Short mmCIF file of C-alpha atoms in Angstrom, two decimals:
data_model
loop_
_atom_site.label_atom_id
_atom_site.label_comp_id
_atom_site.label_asym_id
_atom_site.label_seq_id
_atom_site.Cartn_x
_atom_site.Cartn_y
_atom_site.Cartn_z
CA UNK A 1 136.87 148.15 149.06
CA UNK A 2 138.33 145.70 147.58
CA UNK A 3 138.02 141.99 149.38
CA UNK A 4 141.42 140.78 149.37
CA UNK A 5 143.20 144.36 149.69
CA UNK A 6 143.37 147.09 151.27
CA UNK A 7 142.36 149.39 148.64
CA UNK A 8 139.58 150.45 146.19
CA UNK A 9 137.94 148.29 144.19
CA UNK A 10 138.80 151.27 140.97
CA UNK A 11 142.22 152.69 140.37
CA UNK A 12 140.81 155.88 139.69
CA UNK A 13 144.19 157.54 139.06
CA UNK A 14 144.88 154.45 136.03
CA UNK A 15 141.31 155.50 134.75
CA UNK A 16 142.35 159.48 134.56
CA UNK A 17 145.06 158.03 131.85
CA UNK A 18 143.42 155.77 129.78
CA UNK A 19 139.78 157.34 129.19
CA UNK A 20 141.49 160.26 126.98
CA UNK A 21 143.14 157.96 125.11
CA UNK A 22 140.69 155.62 124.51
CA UNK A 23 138.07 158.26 123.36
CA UNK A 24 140.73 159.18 121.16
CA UNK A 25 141.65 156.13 120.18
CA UNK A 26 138.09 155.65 118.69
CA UNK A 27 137.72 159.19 117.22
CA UNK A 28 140.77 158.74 115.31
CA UNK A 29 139.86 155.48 114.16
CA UNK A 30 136.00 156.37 113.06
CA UNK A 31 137.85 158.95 110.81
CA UNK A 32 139.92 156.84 109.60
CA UNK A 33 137.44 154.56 109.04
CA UNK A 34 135.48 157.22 106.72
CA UNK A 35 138.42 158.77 105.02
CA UNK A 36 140.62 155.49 104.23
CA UNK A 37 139.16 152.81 101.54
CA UNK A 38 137.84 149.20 102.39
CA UNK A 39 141.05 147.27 101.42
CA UNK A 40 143.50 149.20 103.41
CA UNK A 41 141.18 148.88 106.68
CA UNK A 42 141.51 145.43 105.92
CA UNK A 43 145.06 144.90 105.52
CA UNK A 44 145.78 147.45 108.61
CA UNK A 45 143.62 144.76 110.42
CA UNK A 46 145.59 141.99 109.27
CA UNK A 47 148.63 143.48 110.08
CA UNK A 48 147.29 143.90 113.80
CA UNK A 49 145.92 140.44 114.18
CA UNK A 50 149.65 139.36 112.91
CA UNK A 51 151.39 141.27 115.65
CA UNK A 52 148.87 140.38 118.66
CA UNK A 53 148.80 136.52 117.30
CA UNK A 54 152.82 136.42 117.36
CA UNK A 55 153.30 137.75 120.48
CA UNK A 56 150.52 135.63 122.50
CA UNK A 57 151.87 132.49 120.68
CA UNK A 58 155.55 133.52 121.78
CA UNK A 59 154.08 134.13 125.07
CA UNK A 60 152.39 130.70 125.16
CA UNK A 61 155.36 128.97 123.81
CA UNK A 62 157.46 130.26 126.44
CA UNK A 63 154.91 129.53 129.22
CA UNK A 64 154.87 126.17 127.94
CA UNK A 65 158.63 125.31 127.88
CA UNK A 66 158.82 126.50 131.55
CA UNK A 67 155.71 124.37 132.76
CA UNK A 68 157.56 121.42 130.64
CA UNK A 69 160.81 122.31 132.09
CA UNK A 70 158.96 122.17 135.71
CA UNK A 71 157.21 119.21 135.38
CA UNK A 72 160.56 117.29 134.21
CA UNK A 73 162.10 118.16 137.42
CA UNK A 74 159.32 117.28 139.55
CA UNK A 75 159.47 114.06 137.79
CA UNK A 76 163.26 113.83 138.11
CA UNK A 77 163.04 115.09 141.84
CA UNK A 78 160.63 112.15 143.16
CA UNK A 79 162.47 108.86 143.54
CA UNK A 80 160.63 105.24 143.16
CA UNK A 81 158.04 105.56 145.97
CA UNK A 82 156.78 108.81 144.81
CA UNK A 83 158.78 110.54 147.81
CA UNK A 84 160.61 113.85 147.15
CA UNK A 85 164.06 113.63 147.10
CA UNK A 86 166.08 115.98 148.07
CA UNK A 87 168.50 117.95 145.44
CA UNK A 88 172.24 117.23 146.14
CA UNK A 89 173.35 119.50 144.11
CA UNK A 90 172.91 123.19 146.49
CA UNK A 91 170.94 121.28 149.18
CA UNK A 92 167.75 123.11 148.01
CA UNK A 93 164.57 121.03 148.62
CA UNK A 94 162.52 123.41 146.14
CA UNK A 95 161.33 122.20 142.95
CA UNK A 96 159.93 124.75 140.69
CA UNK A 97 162.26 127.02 138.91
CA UNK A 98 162.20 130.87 139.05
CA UNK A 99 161.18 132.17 135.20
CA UNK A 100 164.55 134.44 135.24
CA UNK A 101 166.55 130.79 134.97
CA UNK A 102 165.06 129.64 132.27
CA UNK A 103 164.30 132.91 130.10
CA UNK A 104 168.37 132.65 129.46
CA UNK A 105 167.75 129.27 128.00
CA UNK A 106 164.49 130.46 125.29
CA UNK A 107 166.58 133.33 124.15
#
């Protein structure tokens, strides 16, 4: 069981769906590998590390601007003694933002 949760350690049912496709995943891609020549492997390659790269970086970059965007308001929200002040604005003492605020603002 699992320490923290009621529930197994496995997912069993989430390992019924991807074992299939990951044994075909790599029979597919063995023939492939035999059938297709050295320089397209390598651009298809390429083309995948392009696409994963991109979207961790946009990932990051987005993670980044809310962590900035948190830590400026934590900064803004304590006054000269290092005391919490409270926000005047809705009378809601919480500082961190929710990420659906601020995904309006990236796009």
């Amino acid at each position: 069981m699992h320490p923290l949760v009621n529930r197994p350690l496995i997912d069993w049912d989430l390992i019924l769906i991807m074992e299939p496709l990951t044994i075909a995943g790599a029979l597919i891609g063995a023939i492939l590998n035999k059938v297709l020549s050295d320089i397209v492997i390598v651009c298809m390659l390429v083309v995948l590390l392009s696409v994963t790269a991109f979207s961790t970086l946009k990932k990051a970059k987005k993670m980044y601007d809310l962590e900035d965007y948190n830590s400026l308001r934590l900064i803004q929200s304590l006054d000269t003694n290092g005391e919490e002040k409270k926000d005047e604005e809705d009378g809601d003492d919480t500082i961190w933002a929710d990420t659906a605020s601020t995904d309006s603002n990236n796009s």
